[in-house]
CSV table of C-alpha atoms and ligand atoms in Angstrom, one decimal:
chain,number,residue,atom,x,y,z
G,1,MET,CA,1.4,15.9,10.0
G,2,LYS,CA,4.3,17.5,8.7
G,3,GLN,CA,3.8,18.5,4.9
G,4,ASN,CA,5.6,16.1,3.4
G,5,ASP,CA,4.4,13.0,5.3
G,6,LYS,CA,0.9,14.1,3.6
G,7,VAL,CA,2.0,15.5,-0.1
G,8,PHE,CA,5.2,13.2,-1.7
G,9,LYS,CA,5.9,11.5,-5.0
G,10,LEU,CA,4.3,7.5,-4.9
G,11,LYS,CA,5.1,5.2,-7.7
G,12,ILE,CA,2.4,2.7,-8.0
G,13,GLU,CA,3.4,-0.6,-7.4
G,14,LYS,CA,0.4,-2.6,-8.1
G,15,LEU,CA,-3.7,-3.0,-8.3
G,16,VAL,CA,-5.3,-4.5,-5.0
G,17,TYR,CA,-8.7,-5.7,-4.9
G,18,GLY,CA,-12.0,-3.4,-4.3
G,19,GLY,CA,-9.9,-1.0,-7.4
G,20,LYS,CA,-7.2,0.6,-5.8
G,21,GLY,CA,-3.6,1.0,-6.4
G,22,LEU,CA,-0.7,0.2,-4.1
G,23,GLY,CA,2.3,2.2,-3.4
G,24,ARG,CA,4.7,3.0,-0.7
G,25,HIS,CA,6.0,5.9,1.2
G,26,ASN,CA,9.4,5.4,3.7
G,27,GLY,CA,7.5,1.8,3.9
G,28,ARG,CA,3.8,3.1,4.7
G,29,ALA,CA,1.5,1.3,2.5
G,30,ILE,CA,-0.3,4.2,0.7
G,31,PHE,CA,-4.0,3.0,-1.0
G,32,VAL,CA,-5.0,5.6,-4.6
G,33,PRO,CA,-7.9,5.3,-6.8
G,34,GLN,CA,-8.1,5.7,-10.4
G,35,VAL,CA,-4.0,4.6,-10.6
G,36,SER,CA,-2.6,2.2,-12.7
G,37,PRO,CA,0.4,0.4,-11.9
G,38,GLY,CA,3.9,2.4,-12.9
G,39,ASP,CA,2.3,5.7,-12.5
G,40,VAL,CA,4.5,8.1,-10.5
G,41,ILE,CA,1.8,10.5,-9.1
G,42,LEU,CA,1.8,13.4,-6.5
G,43,ALA,CA,-0.2,11.5,-3.9
G,44,GLU,CA,-2.6,13.7,-1.2
G,45,VAL,CA,-2.7,12.0,2.1
G,46,VAL,CA,-6.7,11.7,2.5
G,47,VAL,CA,-7.0,9.0,5.8
G,48,ARG,CA,-4.4,7.6,8.1
G,49,LYS,CA,-5.1,4.5,9.8
G,50,SER,CA,-2.9,2.2,11.7
G,51,GLY,CA,-0.5,0.4,9.4
G,52,TYR,CA,-1.9,1.9,5.6
G,53,SER,CA,-3.0,5.3,4.2
G,54,GLU,CA,-5.7,6.2,2.2
G,55,ALA,CA,-4.5,9.2,-0.6
G,56,VAL,CA,-5.7,10.7,-3.6
G,57,PHE,CA,-3.7,11.8,-6.6
G,58,LYS,CA,-3.3,15.5,-7.2
G,59,ARG,CA,-1.2,15.1,-10.1
G,60,LEU,CA,0.1,12.5,-12.5
G,61,LEU,CA,4.4,13.1,-13.0
G,62,GLU,CA,4.4,10.0,-15.1
G,63,ALA,CA,2.2,7.5,-16.6
G,64,GLY,CA,2.7,3.5,-16.2
G,65,GLU,CA,2.2,1.9,-19.6
G,66,SER,CA,-1.2,0.5,-19.1
G,67,ARG,CA,-2.7,4.0,-18.7
G,68,ILE,CA,-4.8,5.0,-21.5
G,69,ARG,CA,-7.4,8.4,-21.6
G,70,PRO,CA,-10.7,7.4,-20.4
G,71,LYS,CA,-13.8,6.8,-23.2
G,72,CYS,CA,-16.4,8.5,-20.9
G,73,PRO,CA,-16.8,11.6,-19.6
G,74,TYR,CA,-18.6,10.8,-16.5
G,75,PHE,CA,-15.4,8.4,-15.6
G,76,GLY,CA,-13.5,9.6,-12.4
G,77,LYS,CA,-17.2,10.7,-10.9
G,78,CYS,CA,-19.5,8.5,-11.3
G,79,GLY,CA,-19.0,5.6,-9.1
G,80,GLY,CA,-19.9,3.0,-11.8
G,81,CYS,CA,-16.5,2.1,-13.1
G,82,ASP,CA,-12.8,1.8,-11.2
G,83,TRP,CA,-10.2,0.9,-14.6
G,84,GLN,CA,-11.4,2.7,-17.8
G,85,HIS,CA,-8.0,4.6,-17.8
G,86,ILE,CA,-6.0,1.0,-17.7
G,87,ARG,CA,-5.8,-0.5,-21.4
G,88,TYR,CA,-8.8,-3.4,-21.1
G,89,GLU,CA,-6.0,-6.5,-22.4
G,90,ASP,CA,-4.1,-5.2,-19.2
G,91,GLN,CA,-6.9,-4.7,-16.7
G,92,VAL,CA,-7.8,-8.5,-17.0
G,93,LYS,CA,-4.0,-9.1,-16.5
G,94,PHE,CA,-4.4,-7.4,-13.3
G,95,LYS,CA,-7.3,-9.5,-12.5
G,96,ARG,CA,-5.2,-12.3,-12.6
G,97,ASP,CA,-2.5,-10.9,-10.5
G,98,ILE,CA,-5.4,-10.4,-7.4
G,99,LEU,CA,-6.8,-13.9,-7.5
G,100,GLU,CA,-3.5,-15.3,-7.2
G,101,GLU,CA,-2.8,-13.5,-5.0
G,102,ASN,CA,-5.7,-13.5,-3.0
G,103,LEU,CA,-5.6,-17.6,-3.7
G,104,GLN,CA,-1.7,-17.6,-2.4
G,105,LYS,CA,-2.4,-15.4,1.1
G,106,ILE,CA,-6.1,-16.6,2.0
G,107,GLY,CA,-5.7,-19.8,0.2
G,108,LYS,CA,-2.6,-21.4,1.4
G,109,ILE,CA,-2.0,-22.6,-2.1
G,110,LYS,CA,1.5,-21.6,-3.2
G,111,LYS,CA,1.2,-21.8,-6.8
G,112,PRO,CA,-2.3,-21.4,-7.8
G,113,ASN,CA,-3.2,-22.9,-11.1
G,114,ILE,CA,-4.9,-20.4,-12.9
G,115,ASP,CA,-5.1,-22.2,-16.4
G,116,GLU,CA,-7.5,-19.6,-18.8
G,117,ILE,CA,-8.2,-15.6,-19.0
G,118,ILE,CA,-11.4,-15.6,-20.5
G,119,PRO,CA,-11.6,-11.5,-21.5
G,120,SER,CA,-15.4,-10.4,-22.7
G,121,THR,CA,-15.7,-10.1,-26.0
G,122,SER,CA,-16.4,-6.5,-26.0
G,123,CYS,CA,-15.5,-4.7,-23.0
G,124,TRP,CA,-18.2,-2.4,-23.8
G,125,ASN,CA,-22.2,-2.3,-24.0
G,126,TYR,CA,-21.8,-5.6,-22.0
G,127,ARG,CA,-24.3,-4.7,-19.5
G,128,ASN,CA,-27.7,-6.2,-19.7
G,129,ARG,CA,-29.5,-4.6,-16.4
G,130,ALA,CA,-28.8,-1.0,-14.8
G,131,GLN,CA,-30.1,0.8,-11.6
G,132,LEU,CA,-29.9,4.1,-11.6
G,133,LYS,CA,-30.7,6.6,-8.9
G,134,VAL,CA,-33.1,9.6,-9.0
G,135,LYS,CA,-32.6,12.8,-7.1
G,136,ASN,CA,-33.8,16.0,-7.7
G,137,GLY,CA,-34.7,15.5,-11.3
G,138,LYS,CA,-31.6,14.0,-11.7
G,139,VAL,CA,-31.1,10.2,-12.9
G,140,GLY,CA,-27.8,8.7,-12.9
G,141,PHE,CA,-25.5,6.5,-10.8
G,142,PHE,CA,-23.5,7.4,-7.1
G,143,ALA,CA,-20.3,8.9,-7.1
G,144,LYS,CA,-17.7,6.9,-6.1
G,145,GLY,CA,-17.8,6.5,-1.9
G,146,SER,CA,-20.9,8.9,-1.9
G,147,HIS,CA,-24.3,9.2,-2.1
G,148,ASN,CA,-24.6,12.3,-5.0
G,149,ILE,CA,-26.2,11.5,-7.4
G,150,VAL,CA,-24.0,11.9,-10.9
G,151,ASP,CA,-26.2,12.8,-13.6
G,152,ILE,CA,-25.8,10.9,-16.8
G,153,GLU,CA,-26.7,11.2,-20.3
G,154,ARG,CA,-25.3,8.2,-21.6
G,155,CYS,CA,-23.8,4.5,-19.9
G,156,LEU,CA,-20.8,2.9,-22.5
G,157,LEU,CA,-21.1,-0.4,-20.1
G,158,LEU,CA,-24.7,-0.7,-21.0
G,159,LYS,CA,-26.4,-2.6,-24.2
G,160,GLU,CA,-26.4,-0.7,-27.2
G,161,ASP,CA,-30.3,0.0,-26.9
G,162,ILE,CA,-30.5,1.2,-23.2
G,163,GLN,CA,-27.7,2.8,-23.2
G,164,ASP,CA,-28.8,6.5,-23.8
G,165,VAL,CA,-32.2,5.5,-21.6
G,166,MET,CA,-31.9,8.6,-18.9
G,167,PRO,CA,-32.9,11.4,-20.9
G,168,LYS,CA,-35.6,9.5,-21.9
G,169,LEU,CA,-35.9,7.9,-18.1
G,170,LYS,CA,-36.0,11.9,-17.4
G,171,LYS,CA,-39.1,12.6,-19.3
G,172,LEU,CA,-40.9,9.7,-17.7
G,173,LEU,CA,-40.3,11.3,-14.3
G,174,ALA,CA,-41.7,14.4,-15.5
G,175,GLU,CA,-45.1,12.2,-16.0
G,176,LEU,CA,-44.6,10.7,-12.8
G,177,PRO,CA,-47.0,12.0,-9.8
G,178,THR,CA,-44.2,11.4,-7.7
G,179,GLU,CA,-40.8,11.5,-8.0
G,180,PRO,CA,-39.0,7.5,-6.9
G,181,ALA,CA,-35.7,6.5,-5.6
G,182,GLU,CA,-34.7,4.5,-8.6
G,183,PHE,CA,-35.4,3.0,-11.7
G,184,HIS,CA,-34.1,-0.9,-12.4
G,185,ILE,CA,-33.7,-1.3,-16.2
G,186,TYR,CA,-33.2,-4.9,-17.8
G,187,SER,CA,-33.0,-5.8,-21.3
G,188,SER,CA,-32.6,-9.3,-22.6
G,189,SER,CA,-30.9,-11.0,-25.1
G,190,LYS,CA,-34.2,-10.3,-27.6
G,191,ASN,CA,-34.5,-6.6,-26.3
G,192,GLU,CA,-37.6,-7.1,-24.7
G,193,VAL,CA,-36.8,-4.4,-21.5
G,194,LEU,CA,-38.2,-4.3,-17.8
G,195,LEU,CA,-38.7,-1.3,-15.8
G,196,LYS,CA,-38.9,-1.1,-12.2
G,197,ILE,CA,-40.4,2.1,-11.1
G,198,VAL,CA,-39.1,1.7,-7.3
G,199,TYR,CA,-40.2,4.2,-4.4
G,200,SER,CA,-38.5,4.3,-0.9
G,201,GLY,CA,-41.3,6.5,0.7
G,202,LYS,CA,-45.0,7.6,0.0
G,203,PHE,CA,-46.1,8.1,-3.4
G,204,LYS,CA,-49.0,8.8,-5.2
G,205,LYS,CA,-50.7,6.0,-7.4
G,206,ILE,CA,-49.3,6.0,-11.2
G,207,ASN,CA,-52.1,6.4,-14.0
G,208,LEU,CA,-49.4,5.9,-17.0
G,209,THR,CA,-50.1,2.9,-19.4
G,210,LEU,CA,-47.3,0.4,-20.6
G,211,GLU,CA,-48.1,2.0,-24.3
G,212,ARG,CA,-47.4,5.2,-22.9
G,213,ILE,CA,-44.0,4.7,-20.9
G,214,ARG,CA,-42.9,2.3,-24.5
G,215,GLU,CA,-43.4,5.6,-26.4
G,216,ILE,CA,-41.5,8.1,-23.9
G,217,LEU,CA,-38.6,5.3,-23.4
G,218,GLU,CA,-38.8,4.3,-27.4
G,219,LEU,CA,-37.6,1.3,-26.0
G,220,ASN,CA,-39.6,-2.2,-26.5
G,221,ILE,CA,-41.0,-2.4,-22.6
G,222,VAL,CA,-42.4,-5.5,-22.3
G,223,GLY,CA,-44.1,-4.5,-18.7
G,224,PHE,CA,-43.2,-2.7,-15.9
G,225,GLY,CA,-43.7,-2.4,-11.9
G,226,ILE,CA,-44.2,-0.2,-9.1
G,227,TYR,CA,-41.3,-1.6,-6.6
G,228,LYS,CA,-41.2,0.0,-2.6
G,229,VAL,CA,-37.8,-0.5,-0.6
G,230,GLY,CA,-39.0,-3.0,2.3
G,231,LEU,CA,-37.9,-3.4,5.7
G,232,GLU,CA,-34.9,-5.5,4.6
G,233,GLY,CA,-33.7,-2.9,2.4
G,234,TYR,CA,-34.8,-4.5,-0.8
G,235,PRO,CA,-37.4,-3.2,-3.3
G,236,GLU,CA,-41.0,-5.5,-3.0
G,237,ARG,CA,-43.2,-5.5,-6.0
G,238,ILE,CA,-46.8,-3.5,-5.5
G,239,LYS,CA,-47.9,-4.0,-9.0
G,240,PHE,CA,-46.5,-5.5,-12.4
G,241,PHE,CA,-47.7,-3.9,-15.6
G,242,GLY,CA,-47.7,-5.7,-18.5
G,243,ARG,CA,-45.5,-9.5,-19.1
G,244,ASP,CA,-43.3,-9.3,-15.5
G,245,PHE,CA,-40.6,-11.7,-17.6
G,246,THR,CA,-38.6,-11.9,-20.1
G,247,TYR,CA,-36.3,-14.8,-22.3
G,248,GLU,CA,-32.6,-15.0,-22.8
G,249,ILE,CA,-31.4,-17.5,-25.5
G,250,VAL,CA,-27.9,-18.4,-24.8
G,251,ASP,CA,-26.5,-20.7,-27.6
G,252,LYS,CA,-29.2,-23.9,-27.4
G,253,PHE,CA,-30.6,-22.7,-24.2
G,254,LYS,CA,-33.5,-20.7,-23.4
G,255,PHE,CA,-34.3,-18.9,-20.3
G,256,ARG,CA,-37.6,-17.4,-18.8
G,257,VAL,CA,-36.1,-15.2,-16.4
G,258,SER,CA,-38.5,-13.1,-14.4
G,259,ALA,CA,-38.6,-9.4,-13.2
G,260,ASP,CA,-37.2,-10.7,-10.1
G,261,SER,CA,-34.6,-13.0,-10.5
G,262,PHE,CA,-31.3,-13.0,-11.1
G,263,PHE,CA,-29.5,-13.5,-14.1
G,264,GLN,CA,-26.1,-12.8,-15.4
G,265,VAL,CA,-25.0,-9.4,-16.8
G,266,ASN,CA,-22.8,-9.8,-19.5
G,267,ILE,CA,-24.5,-10.8,-22.4
G,268,PHE,CA,-21.1,-11.7,-23.7
G,269,GLN,CA,-20.0,-13.8,-20.9
G,270,VAL,CA,-22.9,-16.0,-19.9
G,271,GLY,CA,-22.7,-19.1,-22.7
G,272,ASN,CA,-18.7,-18.9,-22.0
G,273,LEU,CA,-20.1,-19.7,-18.2
G,274,ILE,CA,-22.2,-22.0,-19.6
G,275,ASP,CA,-19.5,-23.4,-21.4
G,276,ARG,CA,-17.1,-23.9,-19.0
G,277,VAL,CA,-19.3,-25.1,-16.5
G,278,SER,CA,-20.7,-27.7,-18.3
G,279,ARG,CA,-17.3,-29.1,-19.7
G,280,ALA,CA,-16.0,-29.9,-16.5
G,281,ALA,CA,-19.5,-32.0,-16.1
G,282,MET,CA,-18.5,-34.0,-19.3
G,283,GLU,CA,-15.4,-34.9,-18.4
G,284,TYR,CA,-16.2,-38.0,-16.3
G,285,GLN,CA,-19.3,-40.0,-15.6
G,286,TYR,CA,-20.9,-38.1,-13.0
G,287,MET,CA,-24.1,-39.5,-11.6
G,288,LEU,CA,-25.8,-36.5,-9.6
G,289,ALA,CA,-25.3,-33.1,-10.2
G,290,GLY,CA,-26.1,-30.3,-7.5
G,291,ASP,CA,-26.2,-26.6,-7.9
G,292,LEU,CA,-27.0,-24.1,-5.0
G,293,TYR,CA,-27.5,-20.7,-5.7
G,294,CYS,CA,-29.2,-22.0,-8.9
G,295,GLY,CA,-30.8,-18.6,-10.0
G,296,VAL,CA,-32.7,-19.8,-13.2
G,297,GLY,CA,-30.8,-22.5,-13.7
G,298,THR,CA,-29.1,-21.0,-16.2
G,299,LEU,CA,-26.0,-23.7,-15.2
G,300,THR,CA,-28.2,-26.7,-13.4
G,301,ILE,CA,-29.8,-27.4,-17.0
G,302,PRO,CA,-26.7,-27.4,-19.2
G,303,VAL,CA,-25.2,-29.8,-16.8
G,304,GLY,CA,-28.3,-31.7,-15.8
G,305,ARG,CA,-27.7,-32.8,-20.2
G,306,TYR,CA,-24.4,-35.1,-18.6
G,307,VAL,CA,-25.8,-36.5,-15.5
G,308,HIS,CA,-28.3,-38.8,-14.8
G,309,ARG,CA,-30.1,-36.6,-12.2
G,310,ALA,CA,-29.5,-33.5,-11.0
G,311,PHE,CA,-31.3,-30.4,-8.5
G,312,GLY,CA,-30.8,-26.9,-7.9
G,313,VAL,CA,-31.4,-24.8,-4.8
G,314,GLU,CA,-32.3,-21.5,-4.5
G,315,SER,CA,-33.6,-19.0,-2.2
G,316,ASN,CA,-36.0,-16.6,-4.4
G,317,PHE,CA,-39.1,-17.9,-5.3
G,318,SER,CA,-39.2,-16.3,-8.3
G,319,ALA,CA,-36.4,-17.7,-9.5
G,320,ILE,CA,-37.1,-21.1,-8.7
G,321,SER,CA,-40.6,-20.4,-10.8
G,322,ASP,CA,-38.2,-19.6,-13.8
G,323,ALA,CA,-35.8,-22.6,-13.1
G,324,LEU,CA,-38.9,-25.1,-13.3
G,325,TYR,CA,-40.1,-23.8,-16.4
G,326,ASN,CA,-37.0,-23.4,-17.6
G,327,LYS,CA,-36.2,-27.3,-17.6
G,328,ASP,CA,-39.6,-27.9,-18.7
G,329,ILE,CA,-38.5,-25.4,-22.0
G,330,ASN,CA,-35.2,-27.1,-22.5
G,331,GLY,CA,-36.3,-30.6,-22.7
G,332,LEU,CA,-34.8,-31.7,-19.8
G,333,ARG,CA,-37.0,-34.0,-17.1
G,334,ASN,CA,-34.2,-35.0,-14.8
G,335,ILE,CA,-34.2,-32.2,-12.7
G,336,ASN,CA,-35.8,-30.8,-9.7
G,337,PHE,CA,-35.8,-27.4,-7.9
G,338,TYR,CA,-36.1,-26.5,-3.9
G,339,CYS,CA,-36.6,-22.9,-3.1
G,340,ARG,CA,-34.7,-22.8,0.4
G,341,GLU,CA,-31.7,-20.9,1.7
G,342,THR,CA,-28.8,-22.9,1.2
G,343,GLU,CA,-28.2,-23.5,4.9
G,344,GLU,CA,-31.6,-24.9,5.4
G,345,GLY,CA,-31.7,-27.1,1.7
G,346,LEU,CA,-28.3,-29.3,3.3
G,347,ASP,CA,-30.9,-32.0,3.8
G,348,ILE,CA,-31.9,-32.2,0.1
G,349,VAL,CA,-28.2,-32.1,-1.0
G,350,LYS,CA,-27.8,-34.7,1.3
G,351,ASN,CA,-30.5,-36.7,0.4
G,352,TYR,CA,-29.4,-36.6,-3.3
G,353,ASN,CA,-26.0,-37.2,-2.0
G,354,PRO,CA,-24.8,-35.9,-5.6
G,355,ASP,CA,-21.3,-36.5,-6.9
G,356,PHE,CA,-21.2,-33.2,-8.7
G,357,ILE,CA,-21.7,-29.8,-7.4
G,358,VAL,CA,-21.5,-26.6,-8.7
G,359,VAL,CA,-21.7,-23.1,-6.6
G,360,ASP,CA,-22.2,-19.6,-7.4
G,361,PRO,CA,-23.0,-17.8,-4.1
G,362,PRO,CA,-23.3,-13.8,-3.6
G,363,ARG,CA,-20.4,-11.7,-2.4
G,364,SER,CA,-20.1,-12.9,0.9
G,365,GLY,CA,-19.4,-16.7,-0.3
G,366,LEU,CA,-20.5,-19.8,1.4
G,367,SER,CA,-20.8,-20.3,5.5
G,368,GLN,CA,-18.4,-22.9,7.4
G,369,ARG,CA,-21.4,-24.7,7.6
G,370,VAL,CA,-22.2,-25.2,3.9
G,371,VAL,CA,-18.6,-25.7,3.5
G,372,ARG,CA,-18.3,-28.7,5.8
G,373,GLU,CA,-21.8,-30.1,5.0
G,374,LEU,CA,-20.3,-30.4,1.1
G,375,ALA,CA,-17.1,-31.7,2.0
G,376,ASN,CA,-18.6,-34.3,4.4
G,377,LEU,CA,-20.7,-35.7,1.5
G,378,PRO,CA,-19.9,-39.4,0.7
G,379,ARG,CA,-19.8,-39.7,-3.2
G,380,LEU,CA,-18.7,-35.9,-3.7
G,381,LYS,CA,-16.2,-35.6,-6.4
G,382,LYS,CA,-16.2,-32.5,-8.3
G,383,ILE,CA,-16.8,-28.7,-7.3
G,384,VAL,CA,-17.3,-26.2,-9.3
G,385,TYR,CA,-17.5,-23.0,-7.2
G,386,VAL,CA,-18.4,-19.6,-9.4
G,387,SER,CA,-17.4,-16.3,-7.1
G,388,CYS,CA,-17.5,-13.1,-7.9
G,389,ASN,CA,-15.4,-12.2,-5.0
G,390,PRO,CA,-11.7,-13.5,-5.0
G,391,SER,CA,-11.3,-12.8,-1.2
G,392,THR,CA,-13.9,-15.1,0.1
G,393,LEU,CA,-13.2,-17.5,-2.9
G,394,ALA,CA,-10.0,-18.0,-1.6
G,395,ARG,CA,-11.1,-17.9,2.2
G,396,ASP,CA,-13.3,-21.2,1.4
G,397,ILE,CA,-11.2,-22.8,-0.7
G,398,ALA,CA,-8.5,-22.9,2.4
G,399,LEU,CA,-11.2,-24.3,4.2
G,400,PHE,CA,-12.3,-27.1,1.7
G,401,HIS,CA,-8.7,-28.0,1.9
G,402,THR,CA,-8.7,-29.2,5.7
G,403,PHE,CA,-11.4,-31.5,4.5
G,404,GLY,CA,-9.2,-32.8,2.0
G,405,ILE,CA,-10.7,-31.0,-1.5
G,406,ASN,CA,-8.1,-29.3,-3.6
G,407,MET,CA,-8.6,-26.9,-6.2
G,408,GLU,CA,-7.3,-28.0,-9.3
G,409,LYS,CA,-7.7,-25.1,-11.2
G,410,ALA,CA,-9.5,-21.8,-11.5
G,411,LYS,CA,-10.2,-19.9,-14.5
G,412,LEU,CA,-10.6,-16.2,-15.0
G,413,ILE,CA,-13.8,-15.2,-16.8
G,414,ASP,CA,-14.4,-11.3,-17.2
G,415,MET,CA,-18.1,-10.4,-16.4
G,416,PHE,CA,-17.2,-6.8,-15.3
G,417,PRO,CA,-14.7,-4.8,-17.5
G,418,GLN,CA,-13.8,-1.6,-16.3
G,419,THR,CA,-14.4,-2.6,-12.6
G,420,TYR,CA,-11.9,-4.1,-10.4
G,421,HIS,CA,-14.7,-6.8,-9.7
G,422,VAL,CA,-13.0,-10.6,-10.3
G,423,GLU,CA,-15.4,-13.5,-11.5
G,424,THR,CA,-14.1,-16.9,-11.0
G,425,ILE,CA,-14.4,-20.4,-12.0
G,426,ALA,CA,-12.5,-22.6,-9.7
G,427,PHE,CA,-12.3,-26.6,-9.7
G,428,LEU,CA,-12.1,-28.6,-6.8
G,429,ARG,CA,-11.3,-32.5,-6.6
G,430,LYS,CA,-11.9,-34.5,-3.3
G,431,VAL,CA,-8.8,-35.8,-3.1
G,432,ARG,CA,-9.5,-38.0,0.6
M,1,SAM,C1,-24.5,-14.4,-8.4
M,1,SAM,S1,-26.3,-15.8,-9.0
M,1,SAM,C2,-25.7,-16.8,-9.8
M,1,SAM,C3,-27.0,-17.6,-9.9
M,1,SAM,C4,-26.7,-18.7,-11.1
M,1,SAM,N1,-25.8,-19.7,-10.9
M,1,SAM,C5,-26.7,-18.0,-12.6
M,1,SAM,O1,-25.5,-18.2,-12.9
M,1,SAM,O2,-27.5,-17.7,-13.6
M,1,SAM,C6,-26.5,-15.9,-6.9
M,1,SAM,C7,-27.9,-16.7,-6.8
M,1,SAM,O3,-28.2,-16.9,-5.0
M,1,SAM,C8,-29.4,-16.8,-4.4
M,1,SAM,N2,-28.9,-16.3,-3.4
M,1,SAM,C9,-28.6,-15.3,-2.5
M,1,SAM,N3,-28.6,-15.8,-1.1
M,1,SAM,C10,-29.1,-17.0,-1.2
M,1,SAM,C11,-29.0,-18.3,-0.2
M,1,SAM,N4,-28.6,-18.0,1.0
M,1,SAM,N5,-29.5,-19.5,-0.3
M,1,SAM,C12,-29.8,-19.8,-1.4
M,1,SAM,N6,-29.4,-18.6,-2.4
M,1,SAM,C13,-29.4,-17.6,-2.4
M,1,SAM,C14,-30.0,-15.2,-5.3
M,1,SAM,O4,-31.5,-15.4,-5.4
M,1,SAM,C15,-29.2,-15.6,-6.9
M,1,SAM,O5,-30.0,-16.2,-8.2
């Protein structure tokens, strides 16, 4: 490759899902990280693939309108954030554009109705949990695209009480007989903190008490657990000390969340998510609601107030135990929960024969079988699809369409400021 094919001036047209910017050089698509639309940069190609190239930016020649100075000193090195160099108001607009493009290109909807963007009340201090990597005395996050740890003192995305926990975790490291691979920290809306110490290999017995860990971390640690990464690559619990759960208060709801259960990470947005999903259940006299991938019942319980009966399906036993407990503490007797992989729970779904369905799957979205079986439910009227991946959402929407289920509207709810991640609530209706 000639030097001028490798290093050249490039104008960034837009951002794409995954966080990179797209520009064109001699008609060829060039993807570059940490740029903003309108930026003119000196780009250097690092990988050439068939049809496109990947480049890094060597120098900023002209800044696009959305470009700002990143607030965090680790930005660019740390892999946690992608878009700190972009004004927050514009981050959400660019996410909207990415969602629209996915719905058009993959979802095959000419003019998708994206009727609301719900920005996060604060674009800092919003995360209630972090998985910190540990190696050779360093505590931090992986650098982008690598397994090198960026040693950090503070993460501005984290909730204030746990924002500067890293130096204290280093003190804890000094008292542990074996260095762990990760620390997982979760602080609830009541500032009750759960800590997981995760090992990937052999480790010696830990003799620290809960009181000592509380003292070292200067946090309201209610419990800590020792975990070991199992054969499937996920941490498995060895032992827990103290309380292994906390509570989340969201508006009028209370949720018990155990150390091994999922809970929405953005403390400012969980109430908005509950509000928009349960408003959909309220707008018509639905009889029976199903919530697939229901977690601790975060959406099932609020939706359950507006229907005769509701049920949730979830594969994580810990989350289902929480959900069963949560329906009781929230005074809802018309809900039941089942611990199943969604595919294995389809018979339960068919037996209930719901007219209203919520799905909130992981990034991989729904399987074709799940889409087909849901679409064929005789009484089905509405699906609320909560998605953290616009590509799989659009793919599933295109498949639902072939079964006579159309997307009426979508709302972008920004769960992950400073990152490229796009969370969407899509509302689908059965038309035939
Ligand atoms: C994005 S979370 C949503 C949880 C819940 N809707 C909420 O708002 O808190 C996805 C949930 O799906 C569960 N899950 C992942 N794979 C699953 C599967 N194949 N079948 C059922 N549940 C699954 C996870 O344990 C997790 O609780």
